[in-house]
PDB file of C-alpha atoms in Angstrom:
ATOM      1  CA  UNK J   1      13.109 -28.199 -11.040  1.00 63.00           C
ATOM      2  CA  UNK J   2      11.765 -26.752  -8.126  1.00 69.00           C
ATOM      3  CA  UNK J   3      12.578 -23.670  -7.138  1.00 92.00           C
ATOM      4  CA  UNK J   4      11.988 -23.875  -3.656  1.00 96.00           C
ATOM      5  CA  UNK J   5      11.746 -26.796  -2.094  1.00 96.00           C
ATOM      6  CA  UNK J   6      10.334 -27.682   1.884  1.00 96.00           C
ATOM      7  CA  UNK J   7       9.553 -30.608   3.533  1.00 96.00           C
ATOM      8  CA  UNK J   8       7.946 -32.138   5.056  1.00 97.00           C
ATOM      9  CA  UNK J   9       4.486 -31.674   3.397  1.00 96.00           C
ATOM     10  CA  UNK J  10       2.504 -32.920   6.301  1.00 97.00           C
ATOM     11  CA  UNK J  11       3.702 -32.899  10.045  1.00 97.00           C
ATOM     12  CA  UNK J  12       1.419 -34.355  12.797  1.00 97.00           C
ATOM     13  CA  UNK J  13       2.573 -34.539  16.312  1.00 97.00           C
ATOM     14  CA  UNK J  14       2.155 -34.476  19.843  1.00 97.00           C
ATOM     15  CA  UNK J  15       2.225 -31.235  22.191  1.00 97.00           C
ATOM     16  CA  UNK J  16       5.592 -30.877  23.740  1.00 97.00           C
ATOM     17  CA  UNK J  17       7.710 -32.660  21.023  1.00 97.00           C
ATOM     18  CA  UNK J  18      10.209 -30.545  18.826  1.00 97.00           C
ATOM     19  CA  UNK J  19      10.113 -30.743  14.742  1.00 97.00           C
ATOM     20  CA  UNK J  20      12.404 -29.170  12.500  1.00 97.00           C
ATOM     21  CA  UNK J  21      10.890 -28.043   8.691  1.00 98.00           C
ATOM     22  CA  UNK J  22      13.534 -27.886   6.067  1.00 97.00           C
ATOM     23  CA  UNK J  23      13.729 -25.533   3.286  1.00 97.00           C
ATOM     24  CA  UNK J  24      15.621 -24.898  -0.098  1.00 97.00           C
ATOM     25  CA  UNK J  25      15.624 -23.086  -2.568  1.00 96.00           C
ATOM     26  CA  UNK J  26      17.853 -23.330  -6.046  1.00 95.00           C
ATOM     27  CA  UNK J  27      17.185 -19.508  -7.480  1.00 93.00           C
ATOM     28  CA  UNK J  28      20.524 -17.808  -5.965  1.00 92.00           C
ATOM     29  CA  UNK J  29      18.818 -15.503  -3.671  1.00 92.00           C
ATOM     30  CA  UNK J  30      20.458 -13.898  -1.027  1.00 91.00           C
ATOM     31  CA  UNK J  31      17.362 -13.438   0.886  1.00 92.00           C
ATOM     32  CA  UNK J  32      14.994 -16.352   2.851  1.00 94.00           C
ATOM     33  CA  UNK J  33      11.903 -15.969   4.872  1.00 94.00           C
ATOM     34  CA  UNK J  34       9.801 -17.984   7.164  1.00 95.00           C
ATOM     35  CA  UNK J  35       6.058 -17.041   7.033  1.00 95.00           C
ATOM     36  CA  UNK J  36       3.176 -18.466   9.274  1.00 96.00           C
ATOM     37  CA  UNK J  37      -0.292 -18.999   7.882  1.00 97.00           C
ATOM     38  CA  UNK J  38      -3.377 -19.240  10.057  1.00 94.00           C
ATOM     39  CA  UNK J  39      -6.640 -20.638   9.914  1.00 93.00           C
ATOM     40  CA  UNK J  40      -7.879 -17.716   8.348  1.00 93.00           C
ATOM     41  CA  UNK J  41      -5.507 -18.129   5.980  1.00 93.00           C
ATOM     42  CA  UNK J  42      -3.412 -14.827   7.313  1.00 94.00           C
ATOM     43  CA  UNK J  43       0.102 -14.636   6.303  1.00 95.00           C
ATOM     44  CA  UNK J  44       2.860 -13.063   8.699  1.00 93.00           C
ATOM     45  CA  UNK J  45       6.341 -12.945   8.582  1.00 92.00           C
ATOM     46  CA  UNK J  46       8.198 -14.452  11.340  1.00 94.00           C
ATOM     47  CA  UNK J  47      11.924 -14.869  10.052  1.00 92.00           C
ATOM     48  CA  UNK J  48      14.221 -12.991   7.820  1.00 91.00           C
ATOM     49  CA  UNK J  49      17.814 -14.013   6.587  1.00 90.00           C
ATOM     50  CA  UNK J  50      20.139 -12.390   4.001  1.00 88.00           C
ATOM     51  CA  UNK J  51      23.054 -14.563   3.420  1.00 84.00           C
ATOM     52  CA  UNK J  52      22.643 -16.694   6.317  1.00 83.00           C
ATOM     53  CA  UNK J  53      22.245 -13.699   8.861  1.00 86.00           C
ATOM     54  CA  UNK J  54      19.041 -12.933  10.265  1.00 86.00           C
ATOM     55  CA  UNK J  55      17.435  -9.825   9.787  1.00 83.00           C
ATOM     56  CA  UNK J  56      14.189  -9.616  10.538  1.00 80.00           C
ATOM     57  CA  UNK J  57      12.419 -11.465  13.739  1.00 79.00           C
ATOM     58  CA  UNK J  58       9.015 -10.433  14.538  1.00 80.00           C
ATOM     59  CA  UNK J  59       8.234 -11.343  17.878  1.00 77.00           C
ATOM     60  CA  UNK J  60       8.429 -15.406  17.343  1.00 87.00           C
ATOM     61  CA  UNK J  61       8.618 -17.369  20.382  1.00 90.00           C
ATOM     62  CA  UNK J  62      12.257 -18.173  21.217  1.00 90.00           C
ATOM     63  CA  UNK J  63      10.589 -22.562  20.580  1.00 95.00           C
ATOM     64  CA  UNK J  64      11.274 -21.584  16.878  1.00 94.00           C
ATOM     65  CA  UNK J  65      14.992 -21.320  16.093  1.00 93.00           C
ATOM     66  CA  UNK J  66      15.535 -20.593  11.852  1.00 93.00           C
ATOM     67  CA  UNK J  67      19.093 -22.051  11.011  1.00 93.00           C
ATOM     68  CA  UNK J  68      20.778 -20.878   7.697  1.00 93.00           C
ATOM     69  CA  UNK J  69      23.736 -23.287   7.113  1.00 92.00           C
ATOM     70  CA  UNK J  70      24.058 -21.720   3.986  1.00 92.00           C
ATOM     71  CA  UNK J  71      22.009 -18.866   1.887  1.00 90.00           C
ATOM     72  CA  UNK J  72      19.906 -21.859  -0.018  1.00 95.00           C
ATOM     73  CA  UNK J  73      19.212 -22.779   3.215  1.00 96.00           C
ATOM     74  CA  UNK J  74      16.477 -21.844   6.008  1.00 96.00           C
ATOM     75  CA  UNK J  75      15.508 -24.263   8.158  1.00 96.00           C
ATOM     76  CA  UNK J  76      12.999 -24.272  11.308  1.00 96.00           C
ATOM     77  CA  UNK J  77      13.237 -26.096  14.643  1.00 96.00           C
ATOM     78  CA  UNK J  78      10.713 -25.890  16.973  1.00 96.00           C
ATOM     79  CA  UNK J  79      10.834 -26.984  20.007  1.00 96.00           C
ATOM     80  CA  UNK J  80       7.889 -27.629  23.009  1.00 97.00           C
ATOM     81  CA  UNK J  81       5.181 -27.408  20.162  1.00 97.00           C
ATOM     82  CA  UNK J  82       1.887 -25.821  21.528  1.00 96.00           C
ATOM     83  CA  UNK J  83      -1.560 -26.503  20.314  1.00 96.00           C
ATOM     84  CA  UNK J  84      -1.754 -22.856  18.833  1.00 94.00           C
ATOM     85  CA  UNK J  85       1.014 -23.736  16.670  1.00 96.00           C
ATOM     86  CA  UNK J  86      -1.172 -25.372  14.174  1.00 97.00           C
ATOM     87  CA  UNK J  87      -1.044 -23.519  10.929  1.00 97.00           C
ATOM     88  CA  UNK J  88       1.204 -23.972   7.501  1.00 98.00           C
ATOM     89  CA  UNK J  89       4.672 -22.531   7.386  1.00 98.00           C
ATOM     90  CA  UNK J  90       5.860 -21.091   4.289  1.00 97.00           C
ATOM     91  CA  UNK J  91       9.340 -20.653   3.261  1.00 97.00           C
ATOM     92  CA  UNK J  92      10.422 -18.177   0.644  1.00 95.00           C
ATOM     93  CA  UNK J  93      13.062 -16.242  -1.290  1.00 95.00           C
ATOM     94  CA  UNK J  94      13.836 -13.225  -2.761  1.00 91.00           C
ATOM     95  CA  UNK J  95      16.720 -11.137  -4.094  1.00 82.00           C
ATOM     96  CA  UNK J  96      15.466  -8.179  -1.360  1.00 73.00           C
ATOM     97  CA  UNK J  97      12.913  -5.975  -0.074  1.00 70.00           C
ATOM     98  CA  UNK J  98      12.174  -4.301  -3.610  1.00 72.00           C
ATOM     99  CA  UNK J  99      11.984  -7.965  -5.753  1.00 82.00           C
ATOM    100  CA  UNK J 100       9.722 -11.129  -6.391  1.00 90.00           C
ATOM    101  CA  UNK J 101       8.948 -13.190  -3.376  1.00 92.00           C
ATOM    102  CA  UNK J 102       8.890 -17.358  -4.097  1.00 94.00           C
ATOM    103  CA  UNK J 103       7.014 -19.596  -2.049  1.00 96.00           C
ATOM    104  CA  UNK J 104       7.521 -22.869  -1.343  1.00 96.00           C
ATOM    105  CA  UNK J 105       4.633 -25.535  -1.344  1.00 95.00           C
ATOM    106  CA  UNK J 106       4.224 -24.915   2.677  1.00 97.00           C
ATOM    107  CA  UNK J 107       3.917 -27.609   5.342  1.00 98.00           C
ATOM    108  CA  UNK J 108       1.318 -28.218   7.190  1.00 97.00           C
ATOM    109  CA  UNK J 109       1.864 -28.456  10.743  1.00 97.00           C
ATOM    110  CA  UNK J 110      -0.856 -30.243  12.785  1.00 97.00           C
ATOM    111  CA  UNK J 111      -0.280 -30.450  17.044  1.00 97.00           C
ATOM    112  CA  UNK J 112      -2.439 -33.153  18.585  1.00 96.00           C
TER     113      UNK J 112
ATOM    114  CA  UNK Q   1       3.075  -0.228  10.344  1.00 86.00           C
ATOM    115  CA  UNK Q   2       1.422  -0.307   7.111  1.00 92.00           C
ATOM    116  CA  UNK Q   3      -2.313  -1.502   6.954  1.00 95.00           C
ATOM    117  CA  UNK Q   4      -3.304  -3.640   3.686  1.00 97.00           C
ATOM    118  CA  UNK Q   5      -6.776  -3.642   2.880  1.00 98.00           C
ATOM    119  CA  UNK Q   6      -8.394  -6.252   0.164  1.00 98.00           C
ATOM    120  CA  UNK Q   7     -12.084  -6.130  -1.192  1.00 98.00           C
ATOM    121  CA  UNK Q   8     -14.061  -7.626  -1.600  1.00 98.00           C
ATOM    122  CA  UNK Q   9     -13.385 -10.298   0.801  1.00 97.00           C
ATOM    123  CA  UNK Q  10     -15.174 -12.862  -0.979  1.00 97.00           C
ATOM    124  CA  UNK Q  11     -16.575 -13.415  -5.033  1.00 97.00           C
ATOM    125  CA  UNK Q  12     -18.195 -15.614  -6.448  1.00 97.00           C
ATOM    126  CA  UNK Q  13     -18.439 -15.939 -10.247  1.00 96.00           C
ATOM    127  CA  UNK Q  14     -20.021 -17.992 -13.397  1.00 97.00           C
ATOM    128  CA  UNK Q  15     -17.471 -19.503 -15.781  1.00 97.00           C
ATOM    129  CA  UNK Q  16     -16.635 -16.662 -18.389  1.00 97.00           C
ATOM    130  CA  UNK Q  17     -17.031 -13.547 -16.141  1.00 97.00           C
ATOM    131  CA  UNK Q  18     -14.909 -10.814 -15.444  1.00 97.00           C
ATOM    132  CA  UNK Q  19     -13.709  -9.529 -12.095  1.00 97.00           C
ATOM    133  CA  UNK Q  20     -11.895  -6.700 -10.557  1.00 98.00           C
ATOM    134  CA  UNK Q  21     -10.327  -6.871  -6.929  1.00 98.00           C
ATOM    135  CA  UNK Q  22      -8.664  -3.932  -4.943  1.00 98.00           C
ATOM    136  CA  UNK Q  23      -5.974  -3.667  -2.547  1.00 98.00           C
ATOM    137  CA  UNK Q  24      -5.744  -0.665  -0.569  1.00 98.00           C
ATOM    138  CA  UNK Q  25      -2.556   0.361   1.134  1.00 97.00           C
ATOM    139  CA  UNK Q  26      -1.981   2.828   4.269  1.00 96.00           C
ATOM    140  CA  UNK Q  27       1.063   4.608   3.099  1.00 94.00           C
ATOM    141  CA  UNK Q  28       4.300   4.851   0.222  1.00 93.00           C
ATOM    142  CA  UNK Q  29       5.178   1.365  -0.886  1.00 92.00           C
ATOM    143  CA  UNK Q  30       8.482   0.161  -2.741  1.00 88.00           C
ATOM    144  CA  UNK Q  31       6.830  -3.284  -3.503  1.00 93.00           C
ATOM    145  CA  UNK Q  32       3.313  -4.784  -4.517  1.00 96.00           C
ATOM    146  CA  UNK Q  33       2.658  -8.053  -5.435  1.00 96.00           C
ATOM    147  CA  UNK Q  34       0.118 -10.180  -6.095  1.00 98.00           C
ATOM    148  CA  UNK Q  35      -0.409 -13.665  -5.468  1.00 97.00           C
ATOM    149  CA  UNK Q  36      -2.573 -16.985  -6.211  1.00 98.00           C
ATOM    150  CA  UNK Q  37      -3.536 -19.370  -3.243  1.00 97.00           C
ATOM    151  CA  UNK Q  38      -4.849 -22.315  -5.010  1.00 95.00           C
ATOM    152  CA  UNK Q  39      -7.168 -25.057  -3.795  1.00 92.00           C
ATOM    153  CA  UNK Q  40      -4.266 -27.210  -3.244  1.00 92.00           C
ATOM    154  CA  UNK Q  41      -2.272 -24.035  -0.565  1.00 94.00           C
ATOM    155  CA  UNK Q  42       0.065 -23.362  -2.967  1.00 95.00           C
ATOM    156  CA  UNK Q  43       0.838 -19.295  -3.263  1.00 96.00           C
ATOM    157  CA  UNK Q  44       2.195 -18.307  -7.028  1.00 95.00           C
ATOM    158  CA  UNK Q  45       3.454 -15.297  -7.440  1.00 95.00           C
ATOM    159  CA  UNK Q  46       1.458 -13.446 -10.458  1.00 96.00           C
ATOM    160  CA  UNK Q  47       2.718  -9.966 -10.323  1.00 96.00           C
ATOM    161  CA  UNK Q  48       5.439  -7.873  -9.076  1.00 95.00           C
ATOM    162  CA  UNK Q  49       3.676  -4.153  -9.876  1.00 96.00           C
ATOM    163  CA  UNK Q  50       4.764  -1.471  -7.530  1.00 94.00           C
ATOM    164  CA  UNK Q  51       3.236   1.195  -9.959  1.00 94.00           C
ATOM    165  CA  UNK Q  52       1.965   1.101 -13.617  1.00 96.00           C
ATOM    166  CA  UNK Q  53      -0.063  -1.501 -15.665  1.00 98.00           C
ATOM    167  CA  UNK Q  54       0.930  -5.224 -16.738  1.00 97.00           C
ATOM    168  CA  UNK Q  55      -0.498  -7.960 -18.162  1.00 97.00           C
ATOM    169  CA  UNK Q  56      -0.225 -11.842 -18.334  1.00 96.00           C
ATOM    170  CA  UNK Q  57      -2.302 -13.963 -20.563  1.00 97.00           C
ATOM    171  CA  UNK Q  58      -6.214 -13.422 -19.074  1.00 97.00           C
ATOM    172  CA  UNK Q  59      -4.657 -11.313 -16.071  1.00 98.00           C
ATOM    173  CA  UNK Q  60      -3.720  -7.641 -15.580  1.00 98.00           C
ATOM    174  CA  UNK Q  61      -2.495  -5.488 -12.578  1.00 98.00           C
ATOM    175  CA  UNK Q  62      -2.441  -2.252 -12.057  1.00 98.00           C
ATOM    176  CA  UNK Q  63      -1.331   0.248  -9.126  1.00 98.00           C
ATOM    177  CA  UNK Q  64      -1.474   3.680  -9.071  1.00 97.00           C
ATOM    178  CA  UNK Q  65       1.263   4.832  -6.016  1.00 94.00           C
ATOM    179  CA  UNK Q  66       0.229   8.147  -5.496  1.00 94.00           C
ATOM    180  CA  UNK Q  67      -3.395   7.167  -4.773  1.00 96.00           C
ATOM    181  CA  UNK Q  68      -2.405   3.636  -2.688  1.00 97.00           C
ATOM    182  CA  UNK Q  69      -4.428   1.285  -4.359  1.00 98.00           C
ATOM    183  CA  UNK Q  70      -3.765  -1.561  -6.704  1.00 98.00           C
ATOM    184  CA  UNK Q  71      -6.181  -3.172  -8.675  1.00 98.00           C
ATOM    185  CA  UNK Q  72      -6.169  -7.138 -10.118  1.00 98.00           C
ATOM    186  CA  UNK Q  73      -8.450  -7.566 -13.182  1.00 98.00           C
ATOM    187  CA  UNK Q  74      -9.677 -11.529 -14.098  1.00 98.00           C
ATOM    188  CA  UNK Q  75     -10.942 -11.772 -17.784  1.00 97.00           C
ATOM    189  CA  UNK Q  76     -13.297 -14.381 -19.199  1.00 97.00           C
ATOM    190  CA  UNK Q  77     -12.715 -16.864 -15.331  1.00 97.00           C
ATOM    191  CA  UNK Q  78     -11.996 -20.001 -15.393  1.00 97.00           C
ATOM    192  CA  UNK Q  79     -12.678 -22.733 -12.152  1.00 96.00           C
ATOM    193  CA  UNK Q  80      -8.690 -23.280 -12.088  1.00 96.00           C
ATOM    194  CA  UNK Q  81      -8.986 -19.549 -11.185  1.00 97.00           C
ATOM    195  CA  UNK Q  82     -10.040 -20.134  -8.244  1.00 97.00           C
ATOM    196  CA  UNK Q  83      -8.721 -20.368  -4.792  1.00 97.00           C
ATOM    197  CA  UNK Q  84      -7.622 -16.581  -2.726  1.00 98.00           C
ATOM    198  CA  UNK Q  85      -6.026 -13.895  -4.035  1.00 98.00           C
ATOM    199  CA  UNK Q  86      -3.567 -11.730  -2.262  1.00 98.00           C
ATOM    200  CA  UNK Q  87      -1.857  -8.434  -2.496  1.00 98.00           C
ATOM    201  CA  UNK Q  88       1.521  -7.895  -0.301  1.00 96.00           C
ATOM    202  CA  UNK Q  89       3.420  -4.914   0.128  1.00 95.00           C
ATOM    203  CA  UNK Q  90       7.005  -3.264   1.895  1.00 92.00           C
ATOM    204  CA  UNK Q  91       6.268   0.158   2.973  1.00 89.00           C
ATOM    205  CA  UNK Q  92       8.508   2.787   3.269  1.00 85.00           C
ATOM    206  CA  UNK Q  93      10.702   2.184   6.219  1.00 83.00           C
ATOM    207  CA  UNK Q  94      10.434  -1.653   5.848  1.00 83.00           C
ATOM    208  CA  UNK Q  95      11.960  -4.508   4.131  1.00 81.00           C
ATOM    209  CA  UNK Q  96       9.529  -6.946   4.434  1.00 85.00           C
ATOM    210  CA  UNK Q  97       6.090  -7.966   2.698  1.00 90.00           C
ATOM    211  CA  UNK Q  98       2.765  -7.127   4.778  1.00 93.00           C
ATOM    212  CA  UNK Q  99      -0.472  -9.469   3.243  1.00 95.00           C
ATOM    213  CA  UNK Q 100      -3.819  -8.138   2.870  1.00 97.00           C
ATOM    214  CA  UNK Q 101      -5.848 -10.692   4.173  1.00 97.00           C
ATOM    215  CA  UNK Q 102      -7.028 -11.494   0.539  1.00 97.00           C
ATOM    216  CA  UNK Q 103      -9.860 -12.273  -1.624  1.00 98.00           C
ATOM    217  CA  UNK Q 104     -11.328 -15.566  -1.609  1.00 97.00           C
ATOM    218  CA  UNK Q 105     -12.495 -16.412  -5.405  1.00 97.00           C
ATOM    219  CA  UNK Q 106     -15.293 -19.287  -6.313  1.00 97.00           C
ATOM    220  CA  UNK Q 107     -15.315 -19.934 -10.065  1.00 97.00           C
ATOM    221  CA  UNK Q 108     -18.031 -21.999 -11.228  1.00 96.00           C
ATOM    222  CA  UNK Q 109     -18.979 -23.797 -14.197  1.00 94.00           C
TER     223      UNK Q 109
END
């Protein structure tokens, strides 16, 4: 059983199209997160949501739009991808700010 | 906000060696963890450890608050060890996790 789940694994498109990543996770935490990894393998935060309410946004483009139909839920739309969007996208949940963090198994996003 | 600083930034090892990596942080933190990157991009969580000492199998952790470092020990390597290793943290004010920008470990045989 996977804990949490994204797909897809693998995304390749075209500048200027819009993809959506889904994410779930089975643990019963009330907390998701959307976190961007670049080439150098940095990891940043870019979403927040505690029971389907966002909490945190760090300065993401308004292209990427989290949805949270439900708190095992997080997903992310993007719209008018850009070539610097390249990177993998990790989703992840926790019970809070003071608890484990689980990843999912990331996507890698790849804009021709 | 708070700075995370992880050394060395790369290792590389023989099969059977020990290692010892830091993670330095800028100010009071109510979270550290630790994580595995392996080969394959998947991150595994291998300690939660905002103070004190633990342990797991060939693996230990320890971070001492009051002096803002953290240190991950690696016992007798193995090559599935390898991959990068990152400490995260939420500082005091924050309720998020801040990355160091890791340790990149090359276990050979």
């Amino acid at each position: 059983d996977t804990a949490v789940s994204q797909t897809p694994k693998y995304l390749v498109t075209q500048m200027g199209n819009d993809k959506s990543i889904k994410c779930e996770q089975n643990l019963g935490h009330d907390t998701m997160y959307w976190y961007k990894q670049d080439s150098k393998k940095f990891l940043k935060i870019m979403f927040s949501y505690n029971n389907k309410e966002l909490i945190i946004n760090e300065t993401v483009p308004n292209r990427f739009s989290p949805k949270s139909p439900d708190k095992a839920h997080l997903n992310l739309h993007i719209n008018s991808l850009e070539l610097g969007d390249s990177a993998v996208y990790f989703c992840a949940s926790g019970e809070g700010a003071t608890e484990k963090l689980f990843f999912g198994s990331g996507t890698q996003l790849s804009v021709l | 906000g708070i700075q995370v600083e992880q050394s060395p930034p790369d290792l590389i090892l023989q099969e059977g060696a020990n290692s010892t990596l830091r993670c330095n942080f800028s100010d009071s933190v109510n979270n550290l963890q630790w994580f595995h990157q392996n080969p394959w991009g998947q991150l595994i969580n291998l300690f939660y450890i905002p103070s004190g000492t633990k342990q797991n199998g060939r693996l230990s952790a320890t971070t001492v608050a009051t002096e803002r470092y953290s240190l991950l020990y690696i016992s007798s390597s193995q090559t599935t060890d390898s991959g990068v290793y990152f400490c995260a943290v939420v500082g005091r004010g924050y309720s998020t996790l801040t990355f160091g920008k890791g340790t990149m470990l090359l276990v050979s045989p």
